[in-house]
Amino acid sequence: MRYVKIEVYAPKECLEAIRQAVHDQDADREGNYDMVCSYHPVCGSWRPLQGSTPYLGTEGQLCVAEEYKMEFRCEEARRYRVVEAIRQAHPYEEPVIHCLPLMDI
């Protein structure tokens, strides 16, 4: 079976909704465990451009804020469904989501 690592950046108050969305796709399993993921605090920055509707920040001004990077391993075949579920649960207009291929071990 092939796997990917999915990383998503979000405000702390939104992590539970995102984790639940991933769990609802049955994409958070490691052996006999589920709801397996890691969280790491990070400092994010962005500048909302004209026409944006930012969750945080003001159009035209640089915003710097604490976010959390959530990461987990997912079966490659589920990645599109999982990314779509994350987008639905995420508050950002343009969430940063990385999907990285993992080498077989």
Coordinates of N, CA and C in Angstrom, one line a residue:
M1 N 0.8 -1.2 0.0 CA 0.0 0.0 0.0 C 0.9 1.2 0.0
R2 N 0.5 2.3 -0.7 CA 1.3 3.5 -0.8 C 0.6 4.6 0.1
Y3 N 1.5 5.4 0.6 CA 1.0 6.5 1.6 C 1.6 7.8 1.2
V4 N 0.9 8.9 1.6 CA 1.3 10.2 1.5 C 1.3 10.8 2.9
K5 N 2.0 11.9 3.1 CA 1.9 12.7 4.3 C 1.2 14.0 4.0
I6 N 0.1 14.2 4.7 CA -0.6 15.5 4.5 C -0.3 16.4 5.6
E7 N 0.0 17.7 5.2 CA 0.3 18.7 6.1 C -0.8 19.8 5.9
V8 N -1.3 20.4 6.9 CA -2.2 21.5 6.8 C -2.0 22.5 7.9
Y9 N -2.0 23.8 7.5 CA -1.8 24.9 8.5 C -3.1 25.5 8.8
A10 N -3.4 25.7 10.1 CA -4.7 26.3 10.6 C -4.6 26.9 11.9
P11 N -5.5 27.8 12.3 CA -5.6 28.3 13.6 C -5.9 27.2 14.6
K12 N -5.4 27.4 15.8 CA -5.5 26.4 16.9 C -7.0 26.0 17.1
E13 N -7.9 27.0 17.1 CA -9.3 26.8 17.4 C -10.0 25.9 16.3
C14 N -9.3 25.7 15.2 CA -10.0 24.9 14.1 C -9.4 23.5 14.0
L15 N -8.4 23.2 14.8 CA -7.8 21.8 14.6 C -8.7 20.7 14.9
E16 N -9.6 20.8 15.9 CA -10.5 19.7 16.2 C -11.4 19.4 15.0
A17 N -12.0 20.5 14.4 CA -12.9 20.3 13.2 C -12.1 19.6 12.1
I18 N -10.9 20.0 11.9 CA -10.1 19.4 10.8 C -9.8 18.0 11.1
R19 N -9.4 17.7 12.3 CA -9.1 16.3 12.7 C -10.3 15.4 12.6
Q20 N -11.5 15.9 12.9 CA -12.7 15.2 12.8 C -13.0 14.9 11.3
A21 N -12.8 15.9 10.5 CA -13.0 15.7 9.0 C -12.1 14.6 8.5
V22 N -10.9 14.6 8.9 CA -9.9 13.6 8.4 C -10.4 12.2 9.0
H23 N -10.8 12.2 10.2 CA -11.2 10.9 10.8 C -12.5 10.4 10.1
D24 N -13.4 11.3 9.7 CA -14.6 10.9 9.0 C -14.3 10.2 7.7
Q25 N -13.1 10.5 7.1 CA -12.7 9.9 5.9 C -11.9 8.6 6.1
D26 N -11.8 8.2 7.4 CA -11.0 7.0 7.8 C -9.6 7.1 7.3
A27 N -9.0 8.3 7.5 CA -7.6 8.5 6.9 C -6.6 8.7 8.0
D28 N -6.8 8.4 9.2 CA -5.9 8.7 10.3 C -5.5 7.5 11.1
R29 N -5.3 6.4 10.4 CA -5.0 5.1 11.0 C -3.5 4.8 10.9
E30 N -3.0 4.2 12.0 CA -1.7 3.6 12.1 C -1.8 2.3 12.8
G31 N -1.9 1.2 12.1 CA -2.0 -0.1 12.7 C -3.3 -0.2 13.5
N32 N -3.3 -0.5 14.8 CA -4.5 -0.6 15.6 C -4.9 0.7 16.3
Y33 N -4.5 1.8 15.7 CA -4.8 3.1 16.3 C -5.5 4.0 15.2
D34 N -6.3 4.9 15.7 CA -6.9 5.9 14.7 C -6.7 7.3 15.4
M35 N -7.2 8.3 14.7 CA -7.0 9.7 15.1 C -5.5 10.0 15.4
V36 N -4.6 9.5 14.6 CA -3.2 9.7 14.8 C -2.8 10.9 13.9
C37 N -2.2 11.9 14.6 CA -1.7 13.1 13.9 C -0.8 13.8 14.8
S38 N 0.0 14.7 14.3 CA 0.9 15.6 15.1 C 0.5 17.0 14.8
Y39 N 0.7 17.9 15.8 CA 0.5 19.3 15.7 C 1.8 20.0 16.1
H40 N 2.1 21.1 15.4 CA 3.3 21.8 15.7 C 3.0 23.3 15.6
P41 N 3.2 24.1 16.6 CA 3.0 25.6 16.5 C 4.0 26.2 15.5
V42 N 3.5 27.0 14.6 CA 4.3 27.7 13.7 C 3.9 29.2 13.6
C43 N 4.7 30.0 13.0 CA 4.3 31.4 12.8 C 4.1 31.6 11.3
G44 N 2.9 31.9 10.9 CA 2.5 32.1 9.5 C 2.4 33.6 9.2
S45 N 2.6 33.9 7.9 CA 2.4 35.3 7.5 C 1.8 35.3 6.1
W46 N 0.9 36.3 5.8 CA 0.2 36.4 4.6 C -0.3 37.8 4.5
R47 N -0.5 38.3 3.2 CA -1.1 39.6 3.0 C -2.4 39.4 2.1
P48 N -3.5 39.6 2.7 CA -4.7 39.5 1.9 C -4.8 40.5 0.8
L49 N -5.0 40.0 -0.4 CA -5.0 40.9 -1.6 C -6.4 41.4 -1.9
Q50 N -6.5 42.3 -2.7 CA -7.8 42.9 -3.1 C -8.8 41.9 -3.5
G51 N -10.0 41.9 -3.0 CA -11.0 40.9 -3.3 C -11.0 39.7 -2.4
S52 N -10.1 39.6 -1.5 CA -10.0 38.5 -0.6 C -11.0 38.7 0.5
T53 N -11.3 37.6 1.2 CA -12.2 37.6 2.4 C -11.4 36.8 3.5
P54 N -10.4 37.5 4.1 CA -9.6 36.7 5.1 C -10.3 36.4 6.4
Y55 N -9.9 35.2 6.9 CA -10.4 34.7 8.2 C -9.7 35.6 9.2
L56 N -8.4 35.8 9.0 CA -7.6 36.7 9.9 C -6.9 37.7 9.0
G57 N -6.7 38.9 9.5 CA -6.0 39.9 8.7 C -6.9 40.9 8.0
T58 N -6.3 41.9 7.4 CA -7.0 43.0 6.7 C -6.4 43.1 5.3
E59 N -7.3 43.3 4.4 CA -6.9 43.4 3.0 C -5.7 44.5 2.8
G60 N -4.7 44.1 2.1 CA -3.5 45.0 1.9 C -2.5 45.1 3.0
Q61 N -2.7 44.4 4.1 CA -1.8 44.5 5.2 C -1.2 43.2 5.6
L62 N 0.1 43.1 5.8 CA 0.7 41.9 6.2 C 0.2 41.4 7.5
C63 N -0.2 40.2 7.6 CA -0.7 39.6 8.9 C 0.3 38.5 9.3
V64 N 0.7 38.5 10.5 CA 1.6 37.5 11.1 C 0.9 37.0 12.3
A65 N 0.7 35.6 12.4 CA -0.1 35.0 13.4 C 0.4 33.6 13.7
E66 N 0.1 33.2 15.0 CA 0.4 31.8 15.3 C -0.6 30.9 14.6
E67 N -0.1 29.8 14.0 CA -0.9 28.8 13.4 C -0.3 27.5 13.9
Y68 N -1.0 26.4 13.6 CA -0.5 25.1 13.9 C -0.4 24.3 12.6
K69 N 0.7 23.5 12.5 CA 0.8 22.6 11.3 C 0.3 21.2 11.8
M70 N -0.7 20.7 11.2 CA -1.2 19.4 11.5 C -0.7 18.4 10.4
E71 N -0.1 17.3 10.8 CA 0.4 16.3 9.8 C 0.0 14.9 10.2
F72 N -0.2 14.1 9.1 CA -0.6 12.7 9.4 C -0.3 11.9 8.1
R73 N -0.2 10.6 8.2 CA 0.0 9.7 7.1 C -1.4 9.2 6.6
C74 N -1.5 9.1 5.3 CA -2.8 8.8 4.7 C -2.5 7.8 3.5
E75 N -3.5 6.9 3.3 CA -3.3 6.1 2.1 C -3.5 7.0 0.9
E76 N -2.6 6.8 -0.1 CA -2.5 7.6 -1.3 C -3.9 7.6 -2.0
A77 N -4.6 6.5 -2.0 CA -5.9 6.4 -2.7 C -6.9 7.3 -2.1
R78 N -6.8 7.7 -0.9 CA -7.8 8.5 -0.2 C -7.4 10.0 -0.2
R79 N -6.3 10.4 -0.8 CA -5.8 11.8 -0.6 C -6.8 12.8 -1.2
Y80 N -7.4 12.6 -2.3 CA -8.3 13.6 -2.9 C -9.5 13.9 -2.0
R81 N -10.1 12.8 -1.5 CA -11.3 12.9 -0.6 C -10.9 13.6 0.7
V82 N -9.7 13.3 1.2 CA -9.2 13.8 2.5 C -9.0 15.3 2.3
V83 N -8.3 15.7 1.3 CA -8.0 17.1 1.0 C -9.3 17.9 0.9
E84 N -10.3 17.3 0.2 CA -11.6 18.0 0.0 C -12.3 18.2 1.4
A85 N -12.2 17.1 2.2 CA -12.8 17.2 3.5 C -12.1 18.3 4.4
I86 N -10.8 18.4 4.3 CA -10.1 19.4 5.0 C -10.5 20.8 4.5
R87 N -10.6 21.0 3.2 CA -11.0 22.3 2.7 C -12.4 22.7 3.2
Q88 N -13.3 21.7 3.3 CA -14.7 22.0 3.8 C -14.7 22.4 5.3
A89 N -13.8 21.8 6.1 CA -13.7 22.1 7.5 C -12.8 23.3 7.9
H90 N -12.0 23.7 6.9 CA -11.0 24.8 7.2 C -11.7 26.1 7.1
P91 N -11.3 27.1 7.9 CA -11.9 28.4 7.9 C -11.3 29.3 6.8
Y92 N -10.1 29.0 6.4 CA -9.4 29.9 5.4 C -10.0 29.8 4.0
E93 N -10.0 30.9 3.3 CA -10.4 31.0 1.9 C -9.5 30.1 1.1
E94 N -8.2 30.2 1.3 CA -7.2 29.4 0.6 C -6.3 28.7 1.6
P95 N -6.7 27.5 2.1 CA -5.9 26.8 3.1 C -4.6 26.3 2.5
V96 N -3.5 26.3 3.2 CA -2.3 25.7 2.8 C -2.3 24.2 3.1
I97 N -2.3 23.4 2.1 CA -2.3 21.9 2.3 C -1.2 21.3 1.4
H98 N -0.3 20.6 2.0 CA 0.7 19.9 1.3 C 0.4 18.4 1.3
C99 N 0.6 17.7 0.2 CA 0.5 16.3 0.1 C 1.8 15.7 -0.5
L100 N 2.5 15.1 0.4 CA 3.9 14.6 0.1 C 3.9 13.1 -0.1
P101 N 4.5 12.6 -1.2 CA 4.6 11.2 -1.3 C 5.6 10.6 -0.3
L102 N 5.4 9.5 0.2 CA 6.3 8.8 1.1 C 6.9 7.6 0.5
M103 N 8.1 7.3 0.8 CA 8.8 6.2 0.2 C 8.4 4.9 1.0
D104 N 8.3 3.8 0.3 CA 7.9 2.6 0.9 C 9.1 2.2 1.8
I105 N 8.7 1.6 3.0 CA 9.7 1.2 3.9 C 9.5 -0.3 4.3

